[in-house]
Structures are given as structure tokens and as C-alpha cells.
Amino acid sequence: MVDAILLILREVLEAALIITMLLAMSRKLSISFNWIVPALVLGVLSSWLLAHYAYAIADALDGTGQEWINALLYLSVILSFIIIGLIIAPLLFSASLQEKYLSFTDNSIKPHKTLLLVCSIFAVGLSLAREVAEIWIYLGGFLHQQDLLQSALTGGAIGLGIGMSLGVITYYLLVFISVRRFFIVLFVFLIFLCGGLSMQIARQLLQIGMLTSATPLWDSSTIVNEHSWLGELLYALIGYDSSPNAIQVIFYWIAIIPFLVALAWNWHRRNQASSTTSI
Amino acid sequence: MKSIRVFLVVLLVAIVTLANFAAAVRGYLGSMDEAERLFNKRLLQQVDLLDYLLPARYQEYLQRPAPEIFPALQKSEQSGSSPQIADLQFQWVSSDGKLLARSAAMPDEIITDLKTGYQFVNFNHYRWHVLVAAAANNSGWYLLAERDDQRYRLAESMILQAVSPMVIAIPLIGFVIWWVLGIGLKPITTLAKEFHAREATDLRPIEQQDMPNELIQLAQSANELLRRLESSFIREQRFSADAAHELRTPIAALNIHCENLLHEINPAPESAYNLQQGIKRMRYLVEQILLLNKTSPDHFMSQFMPVNLTALTKQVAVSASEALGEKSLNIEFEGNECWVEGDTAALETLINNLLGNAIKYTPPNGQIILHTWLRDDEVILEVMDNGPGIPMEQRNRVFDRFYRLHGDRHDSGTPGCGLGLSIVKQVVDLHQAHIRLTDSSFPSGLLVVVTFAANKKRENNL
């Protein structure tokens, strides 16, 4: 049962955090939540397809299909998050964001609304596709072992419950903070999430030998073990890996550079604007 | 927060779920540890049992060339395939390391080092819990083994009986929270409904009986506001009535004096005629402001009743005959008898203002057409003229107060103050009707279409 809890919690927590963050973003920007419906439909349908054709996918491309699909899904999610990050970056430096909600009609996001929503749908849908497919496959394995099924289902329900509850509580915590503080939290979350996902891409490519593996740069498993509760939480939040190698670290930096550039660029623009105003 | 109930239900269910499931996991892990200890104790008890039976035959077994093999036990039918009990296997080894006896599932080799205590050993494709214990009377060692997977399933099947209900209870708890909050929030819903259902003119204080403490303050403040509003309305009404009287009387007097002046001075100077025009304009303006005030939704206190719109329209047209005659305007009326739910005085003002505008802006010898139609559930009042009309881009603005077409350059030659259509709009809104300005079917001119909901009862009776 503990295995089921851990596996499902790990998948659900990551998906719940992504959904929570993007829903809170919609709330802060006064955008309707309707986009979540196509995102969930996309997620559930594509996860079912991935789980149903899991064997065919795994056998494709000389047995590397699964890794390629995973890498592709991770990449799409990262790109969606990078676009969202670039759109929201200017908000980090707006001085007038002390209130709880931002009126959609007078914010700088307005021209990019469609792009923002499309990216949110893809980010949630494709994240769910990968996470939920793993849950389908895991629980599907117990269908023929009736004596273990109850244990797996109970564990699954507990993992799902804990993950979703944490998501809900996080959502309300985020809703009650000011817009500016929220966007700082969201931006930092996106940076770590994209960094973590990019390390997963590197891991997939290392597994199929597309990249040559090197010795790990460090091993922090003695401090936080990847398979401990804290390790799972950190994995979900920042893609924690206790013994990453150089390739993974390079991928991490490539993924977070757009965010850092957007941050620097908007900071520079704000400074320029304020110096012009003072003149 | 869009709904207090949804917010509370979602958040409370999340907190309960988190606490409940965290407790379930903690309980599960604790129970599994406890089960492990119990299983280990049971192994120790088996050692006692073997000590009663085997040491007496130590010498006999020592002499045998091959170890004695105890056949597998026949399990009772009830145990079935599920692991109701964990299989117990053992080896008996002499002090010098010779295997004396074993159960059927054990191998011929001694499975582990002869060190007292519990340990894990893998053999026969399974992982086993093994207890190595010294036999009584210095008669060698017992190695007792239990399959780890069987132990685990047995322990889990017992613990799941305690954990599963906690999972199943969550939807039930969610439903109960939803239901209880519904009851708890009912006074708020009731208060909101009471406010919503009230007519704009109903300023009675809110009943505070059986109201929870949290809402009493709100109700008290609301009652205080209602009381102030009511006295303000009364003051306003009194002021309007007084103002109407106080303004009309001096203006009427002024008018008489002015007419006397025109008779007395012959020929009358141009200024005297200008004075007469000014007085006319002032009288019209005062009348319009008083009407605007009377029909404003905040002050409108009258009760609606069925009104024969057709008869009312004809009556207004007849009373305007003098003005129509002055400009030699031709007026036509067509339509069937229509009844609407409304206030006669307000509707009369509406028709009067629409017809007044048509008369004002239609050139001499022009044409005005009045219609009242009943179409399905709607009553339509149309006023059409062949005057200059209103340009498309200004049609929305003409309902603004004091807005006059072409601003100050307006040259209709008739008194006007830009309030007529504002009053019309106000009356239309009061009756929840719609007004539309469009092109007339003449080469030029305006068609005003006002759509009311038909008074069904009246129509059915006719």
C-alpha cells in the first residue's frame, strides 16, 4: 500500500501543483476557469492512449519509443511554461500590484490572453497525460491480482486524496496573497519546475544512450533520499535528483535561462522607465 | 471567493482528507511494525513448542545418516488460497552443524549462520524471516522461517480493514459538511432572498427574530439605512410637491404679467416677445424637471395596474390637437386595442413626450403616424414622423440628460431642454420595456418603437 501511496502521490502532487498554480493565475488575472475543461479532457484522453498503447510505444523505435515520447512530452510542457513565464514576467515589476486580484481589462496580459490560455491547456493536458498514464499502468497491473487490488486501490485513493488536498490548500493560500507576491511565487515555481523537467529529459536520453552518461557531479542521497517522503516532495516541486550528472545540470540551466533573461530584461526596462519618469 | 459555501466545503474536505489520510498512513505504518513484532513473538513461541517435543530425541536423530523430513501439514479447507496464516518452516541443526530434521519446504542445506536472532534469508525464490534460536538442553539449534510476502499480506489484510473505511468515509464526510454548512448559512441565504424579493418601494425594517448574532449587526445597519432612506424619500417627495407648487405659481403670474405687458404697450418691443419666449421655456423646463424627478426609479412609488395603451395614445393625440393645428400637421392613428401593466400618468408622459418631439421637429404640413400593435406576447407602440430624423451615431446619446441634437446650434424654433427623451427612457425602464430609434418609412424622419410586455390576463379576457 505504501508503494501505491508514494507512486500516486508523486504523480498527483505534481499535476495538482501545476493545475493549482495555473488556476490561481487565472483567478489573479480575472480570467475564466473554463480553459481547465479542455485541459482535463486532453490530459485524460491522451493518458489513456499512452497507457493503452504502452507496449506498442515501448517497442517502437528499437525499444526507445517510451523514452522519446516522455522526452517529447516534457519538452512540450517546458516550452508552454517558458511562454507563460515570458508573458507574466512584466507583472513581477509592476509597482501597482498590491491588491488581491487584477482586473483583466487593464493589465498588460490582455493582448496575450489566447496564447496564455493555449499554453495553460497544453501545460496541464500534457503533464496530466504523462502522470495519469503512469497511474493507469500501475493500477492496471493489479487488475489480475485480486488479493492485492484492494491494497493498491486504497493506497491509490490515499495518495490521490493527499495530493489533491495539498493542491486545494495551496490554491487558497495563493488566492489570499497579493498579485505581486503570487506572481513571484509562480515565476520561481515555473523556474524550478522547468529545471526539474529538463533533467528528466536528460535522464530519458541517457537511458536510451542518446547522451553519454558521466559520473554524478554529487550525491546528496545521504542528506535527502530521492525515495523518502521529503525526496518525493522535492522531486514534485523542483525535480530533485540526489545524484545528477553534468548533462542533467546543463539541461537544467538551458531550461531556466529564458526565465532569467526575461527577469533581467524586465528589470532593465523597469529601471529605464523609472529613470525616464524621474527626469 | 465566489461562494462561501463552496469555499468552506472544498477547504474543509481538503483539510479533513489530509488529516485523515495522514493519520491512516501513520496508523498503517505503526500497525505494520506492531504486526512484525507479533509475528516475531509467534516464532519465539514456536521455539518453546519445539523444545517440548524435539530435545528428547536429540541422540536418536544424531545417529541417523540422513535428516528427518516432516511432511507438509494438511491445511483446513477454510484457509483457501488467501494467506489466512503464514507458513511456518523449520530446520533442526545439531551443535556441530549437522542437519537433524527439517520441514518439507526447507532445503537440505542449513539456510543461514547459526547466530541467535532474527534475520532475512532468501531461498526457494522467496524472502524469509528466519529466527535462529538455541534448543533446550544443549540440543543444537532451531531455524524457524516464515515467508515475508505471506506475513506482509496477512498483516496488510488485517490493517486494511481499519484503513479502508477511512477512505470510504471521505465522500460521506464531504456530503455531511455540504449539508451542515447549508443549514449554517441558511440565515444568510434567507436574508439575501428577502432583500432580492423586495420591491424598490418596500422600506419596511428587516425582521430580526431568530437571526444569528453574526447577522444581527448587518440587519441593524441595513434597517438604519432603510429608515434613513425612507425619511429621505418622504422629504424628497414633499420637496418635489412644494417645489412644483412654488415654481409653477410665480411662473404663471409672470406669464400673465408678460401677456398684459404685450397688450398694454403697442407696438410691443422685441424684448417683450423675447421675455415671453423665456417664460415659456422656463415653464417647460420646470415641468420636465419635475416629471424627470417623479419618474426616476428611486422615487417612483406608484403601483402598476392594467392600462389601455391604445386609448391613452388616442387621448394624448387629441389633447395635442392645438399644437398639431398650429403647424398644420397631419396625424394618423392605427392599431388594435392593447393593454399593458403600468402606471397611467408615467405612460401618458411617455407618449406625450414622444408625440411632443415629433410635433416639434416635423416641418409644417408634415405627417405623424401613431401605432399600437399587439404581437404575440408584446405590445408595440410606434411614433413616426417625417422630420429631419436623428443621425445613427447620435441615437444612443439622445437619451442623456440635457443632451440636445446639434448642441447649442439646435434650431427647432420651439422650447426644449434635452430632458424629453431622458424621461421617456426612464419610463421605459420602469416598465421593463425596450425602446429603439430607427429610420421612418418616409424619405426622412424618425421611427420610435417602444416594446412592452402585454398584459396577458387582460388580453385573454378580451
XYZ file of C-alpha atoms in Angstrom, chain B residues 9-420:
412
model
C -16.764 22.767 1.777
C -13.734 22.400 -0.511
C -11.262 23.653 2.080
C -12.745 21.682 4.987
C -12.918 18.460 2.946
C -9.293 19.019 1.877
C -8.161 19.545 5.483
C -10.176 16.578 6.775
C -8.872 14.384 3.938
C -5.296 15.413 4.572
C -5.529 14.850 8.331
C -7.489 11.622 7.918
C -5.182 10.135 5.321
C -2.034 11.242 7.119
C -3.438 9.506 10.205
C -4.287 6.460 8.068
C -0.733 6.268 6.714
C 0.733 6.766 10.170
C -1.623 4.125 11.570
C -0.803 1.764 8.735
C 2.955 2.080 9.238
C 2.614 1.736 13.032
C 0.327 -1.272 12.709
C 2.679 -2.942 10.245
C 5.548 -2.537 12.753
C 3.351 -3.920 15.514
C 2.320 -6.861 13.306
C 6.010 -7.536 12.629
C 6.677 -7.701 16.367
C 3.705 -10.031 16.877
C 4.873 -12.369 14.118
C 8.353 -12.439 15.646
C 6.872 -13.261 19.057
C 4.925 -16.054 17.463
C 8.187 -17.501 16.088
C 9.579 -17.402 19.630
C 6.550 -19.320 20.882
C 7.155 -21.957 18.224
C 10.658 -22.407 19.695
C 9.060 -23.272 23.060
C 6.803 -25.747 21.358
C 9.720 -27.426 19.588
C 11.597 -27.521 22.907
C 8.797 -29.638 24.359
C 8.983 -32.137 21.531
C 12.434 -32.445 20.000
C 15.329 -32.310 22.528
C 14.327 -35.678 23.982
C 15.038 -37.278 20.606
C 18.352 -35.448 20.033
C 20.560 -38.516 20.376
C 18.308 -40.605 18.163
C 18.330 -38.045 15.331
C 22.077 -37.527 15.726
C 22.638 -41.217 14.906
C 20.606 -41.078 11.676
C 22.557 -40.772 8.439
C 20.003 -38.500 6.762
C 17.881 -35.741 8.247
C 14.290 -36.496 9.159
C 11.800 -34.732 6.874
C 8.494 -33.713 8.424
C 5.744 -33.826 5.801
C 3.863 -30.675 4.847
C 0.827 -30.036 7.014
C -2.610 -30.533 5.528
C -4.334 -27.145 5.763
C -8.029 -26.998 6.549
C -10.366 -26.059 3.691
C -11.319 -22.669 5.158
C -7.871 -21.237 4.696
C -8.358 -21.390 0.879
C -5.818 -19.675 -1.311
C -5.671 -16.420 0.605
C -2.945 -16.140 3.181
C -5.004 -16.573 6.315
C -1.880 -17.821 8.100
C 1.792 -17.590 7.200
C 3.519 -20.937 6.521
C 5.957 -21.876 9.267
C 9.011 -23.904 8.302
C 11.930 -25.067 10.417
C 15.302 -26.790 10.479
C 16.857 -28.515 13.495
C 20.614 -28.442 13.475
C 22.968 -30.202 15.898
C 25.525 -28.281 17.923
C 28.253 -29.290 15.462
C 26.267 -28.091 12.448
C 24.612 -31.303 11.198
C 21.017 -31.018 9.900
C 18.903 -33.338 12.086
C 15.416 -32.615 10.817
C 13.514 -30.176 8.654
C 10.037 -29.363 7.418
C 9.186 -30.335 3.851
C 9.633 -26.882 2.281
C 13.137 -26.351 3.740
C 16.281 -27.170 1.731
C 18.833 -29.819 2.863
C 21.437 -27.135 3.377
C 21.451 -25.089 6.549
C 19.868 -21.811 5.443
C 21.947 -19.360 7.457
C 24.735 -18.941 10.001
C 23.976 -20.243 13.456
C 23.841 -16.868 15.160
C 20.976 -16.309 17.571
C 18.456 -13.704 16.476
C 16.183 -12.630 13.635
C 17.401 -12.212 10.073
C 16.236 -12.184 6.441
C 17.285 -15.075 4.187
C 16.432 -15.699 0.528
C 15.759 -19.256 -0.606
C 13.190 -21.184 -2.665
C 12.536 -17.968 -4.650
C 11.179 -16.153 -1.608
C 12.406 -13.835 1.080
C 12.045 -15.367 4.537
C 12.068 -14.115 8.117
C 14.328 -16.518 9.992
C 14.721 -16.898 13.763
C 17.810 -18.774 14.911
C 17.439 -19.983 18.494
C 19.376 -22.407 20.670
C 17.435 -25.579 21.542
C 16.905 -26.579 25.169
C 19.334 -28.926 26.943
C 22.166 -28.076 24.601
C 20.462 -29.989 21.830
C 21.534 -27.853 18.883
C 19.725 -25.009 17.071
C 16.294 -24.324 15.650
C 15.973 -22.283 12.490
C 12.349 -21.145 12.133
C 11.306 -19.419 8.903
C 8.243 -17.553 7.696
C 7.718 -16.189 4.165
C 7.984 -12.411 4.155
C 5.342 -11.910 1.424
C 2.810 -14.057 3.291
C 3.452 -12.193 6.520
C 3.123 -8.870 4.715
C -0.165 -9.784 3.062
C -1.580 -11.218 6.239
C -0.663 -8.102 8.221
C -1.887 -5.793 5.464
C -5.200 -7.595 5.034
C -5.877 -7.013 8.733
C -4.755 -3.384 8.741
C -6.656 -2.562 5.548
C -9.851 -3.412 7.385
C -9.111 -0.405 9.572
C -7.776 1.906 6.848
C -10.313 1.319 4.037
C -13.295 2.762 5.940
C -11.308 5.982 6.432
C -11.044 6.307 2.643
C -14.677 5.419 2.021
C -15.766 7.906 4.704
C -14.357 10.932 2.850
C -17.216 11.353 0.313
C -19.650 10.859 3.189
C -17.860 13.497 5.273
C -17.911 15.816 2.235
C -21.656 15.363 1.873
C -22.256 15.939 5.593
C -20.112 19.113 5.567
C -22.021 20.379 2.499
C -25.360 19.678 4.207
C -24.368 21.153 7.601
C -22.931 24.291 6.002
C -26.149 24.648 4.030
C -28.047 24.731 7.318
C -25.483 27.047 8.928
C -25.555 29.513 6.037
C -29.324 29.453 5.663
C -29.881 32.747 7.556
C -27.577 34.491 5.052
C -29.429 32.952 2.097
C -32.761 33.895 3.655
C -31.614 37.469 4.261
C -30.302 37.756 0.695
C -33.570 36.351 -0.685
C -35.593 38.780 1.406
C -33.588 41.720 0.050
C -33.866 40.395 -3.502
C -37.620 39.811 -3.344
C -38.384 43.275 -2.006
C -39.956 45.896 -4.228
C -37.891 49.088 -4.562
C -40.638 50.870 -2.657
C -40.715 48.399 0.242
C -38.695 50.038 3.006
C -40.039 48.047 5.965
C -37.331 47.103 8.507
C -35.928 43.562 8.357
C -37.317 41.070 10.868
C -34.538 40.215 13.363
C -36.284 37.392 15.150
C -34.306 34.090 15.153
C -31.411 35.819 13.419
C -27.889 34.617 14.377
C -25.682 37.085 16.268
C -23.307 37.465 13.306
C -26.123 38.816 11.118
C -27.893 40.976 13.680
C -25.361 43.767 13.266
C -25.763 43.635 9.479
C -29.553 43.661 9.811
C -29.394 46.577 12.258
C -27.199 48.591 9.899
C -29.474 47.742 6.979
C -32.553 48.770 8.979
C -30.893 52.034 9.925
C -30.124 52.651 6.240
C -33.699 51.790 5.235
C -35.048 54.169 7.860
C -32.827 56.995 6.597
C -33.752 56.171 3.020
C -37.457 56.283 3.792
C -37.261 59.642 5.543
C -35.132 60.916 2.667
C -37.800 59.748 0.163
C -40.528 61.421 2.158
C -38.513 64.659 2.301
C -37.817 64.405 -1.415
C -41.480 63.852 -2.262
C -42.517 66.734 -0.077
C -39.853 68.914 -1.680
C -40.987 67.951 -5.198
C -44.590 68.713 -4.377
C -43.671 72.021 -2.712
C -41.249 72.954 -5.488
C -43.870 72.181 -8.139
C -46.334 74.456 -6.444
C -43.859 77.176 -5.508
C -42.332 77.294 -9.009
C -45.490 76.970 -11.071
C -47.322 79.799 -9.320
C -44.736 82.593 -9.891
C -44.135 81.404 -13.457
C -47.888 81.512 -14.172
C -48.006 85.001 -12.645
C -45.016 86.084 -14.718
C -46.741 84.774 -17.842
C -49.910 86.750 -17.128
C -47.907 89.912 -16.458
C -45.972 89.415 -19.661
C -49.167 88.967 -21.705
C -50.615 92.070 -20.061
C -47.468 93.935 -20.972
C -47.805 92.870 -24.610
C -51.379 94.191 -24.643
C -50.553 97.430 -22.866
C -47.598 98.519 -24.973
C -48.488 98.870 -28.599
C -46.374 98.135 -30.586
C -44.624 95.864 -28.107
C -40.812 95.957 -28.143
C -38.824 92.949 -29.336
C -37.541 92.373 -25.771
C -41.082 91.778 -24.517
C -41.551 88.942 -27.023
C -38.173 87.525 -26.008
C -39.336 87.720 -22.398
C -42.497 85.759 -23.257
C -40.389 83.087 -25.035
C -38.085 82.881 -21.999
C -41.013 82.408 -19.623
C -42.459 79.656 -21.861
C -39.110 77.918 -21.924
C -38.753 78.212 -18.150
C -42.239 76.763 -17.589
C -41.450 73.848 -19.915
C -38.109 73.201 -18.219
C -39.632 73.213 -14.742
C -42.377 70.817 -15.851
C -39.820 68.469 -17.421
C -37.514 68.508 -14.382
C -40.472 67.730 -12.126
C -41.515 64.891 -14.436
C -37.956 63.533 -14.549
C -37.894 63.570 -10.774
C -41.304 61.925 -10.474
C -40.455 59.066 -12.853
C -36.958 58.376 -11.514
C -36.773 54.728 -10.315
C -35.630 55.836 -6.852
C -38.668 57.986 -6.303
C -41.290 56.112 -8.240
C -43.712 54.911 -5.619
C -46.811 54.122 -7.623
C -48.276 50.604 -8.042
C -48.723 49.212 -11.563
C -52.170 48.377 -12.913
C -53.574 47.400 -16.333
C -53.584 50.380 -18.698
C -55.284 50.600 -22.092
C -52.347 51.903 -24.104
C -54.402 52.414 -27.263
C -56.990 54.595 -25.538
C -54.244 56.510 -23.752
C -52.411 57.170 -27.039
C -55.607 58.452 -28.668
C -56.292 60.664 -25.660
C -52.783 62.188 -25.825
C -53.154 62.733 -29.584
C -56.468 64.523 -29.054
C -55.034 66.769 -26.356
C -52.188 67.703 -28.714
C -54.592 68.803 -31.434
C -53.923 72.507 -30.810
C -50.183 72.111 -31.339
C -50.825 69.894 -34.368
C -53.164 72.501 -35.833
C -50.629 75.309 -35.368
C -48.217 73.573 -37.752
C -50.959 72.030 -39.921
C -49.587 68.557 -39.206
C -51.461 65.503 -40.396
C -51.749 62.766 -37.727
C -52.807 59.193 -38.351
C -53.608 56.502 -35.821
C -53.750 52.789 -36.483
C -53.661 49.641 -34.356
C -55.586 47.223 -32.210
C -56.509 47.590 -28.576
C -53.544 46.817 -26.361
C -53.279 46.551 -22.595
C -50.072 46.818 -20.623
C -49.238 46.633 -16.911
C -48.094 50.100 -15.899
C -48.645 53.497 -14.410
C -51.102 55.663 -16.367
C -49.502 59.001 -15.513
C -45.995 57.795 -16.419
C -47.191 56.232 -19.679
C -49.074 59.402 -20.560
C -45.862 61.380 -20.034
C -44.013 58.908 -22.278
C -46.497 59.225 -25.161
C -46.777 62.948 -24.622
C -43.012 63.442 -24.863
C -42.661 61.220 -27.944
C -45.543 62.959 -29.694
C -44.281 66.346 -28.494
C -40.875 65.669 -30.055
C -42.498 64.546 -33.302
C -44.596 67.735 -33.397
C -41.560 69.874 -32.582
C -39.280 68.500 -35.268
C -41.758 67.816 -38.087
C -41.923 70.699 -40.568
C -45.310 72.413 -41.208
C -47.761 70.292 -43.211
C -45.770 67.199 -42.215
C -47.006 63.764 -41.296
C -47.095 61.920 -37.916
C -48.240 58.306 -37.517
C -49.090 56.583 -34.196
C -49.439 52.794 -33.938
C -50.218 50.367 -31.125
C -49.812 46.707 -32.114
C -50.249 43.506 -30.194
C -47.770 40.895 -31.433
C -47.629 37.564 -29.577
C -46.689 38.496 -26.025
C -45.628 42.024 -26.856
C -47.329 45.375 -27.200
C -45.607 47.746 -29.589
C -46.046 51.500 -29.587
C -44.714 53.301 -32.666
C -44.380 57.043 -33.227
C -43.207 58.001 -36.713
C -42.677 61.385 -38.321
C -41.205 62.842 -41.477
C -38.988 65.369 -39.731
C -35.198 65.548 -40.054
C -34.658 62.306 -38.000
C -31.676 61.593 -35.761
C -28.303 60.593 -37.247
C -27.378 56.979 -36.464
C -24.301 57.887 -34.353
C -26.322 60.162 -32.058
C -29.219 57.804 -31.378
C -27.705 56.434 -28.179
C -26.781 59.834 -26.817
C -30.185 61.467 -27.167
C -31.304 59.650 -24.004
C -28.681 61.508 -21.946
C -29.991 64.287 -19.747
C -29.761 67.787 -21.221
C -28.363 66.387 -24.472
C -29.734 68.283 -27.427
C -29.206 67.294 -31.017
C -26.628 69.597 -32.667
C -25.881 71.097 -29.239
C -26.421 74.820 -28.921
C -26.935 75.222 -32.632
C -30.248 73.498 -32.307
C -32.823 75.472 -34.226
C -36.247 73.985 -33.982
C -37.807 77.255 -33.017
C -39.611 75.515 -30.165
C -38.774 75.378 -26.464
C -36.771 72.308 -25.449
C -34.358 71.413 -22.723
C -32.954 67.985 -23.672
C -34.885 66.120 -20.990
C -37.804 64.719 -23.013
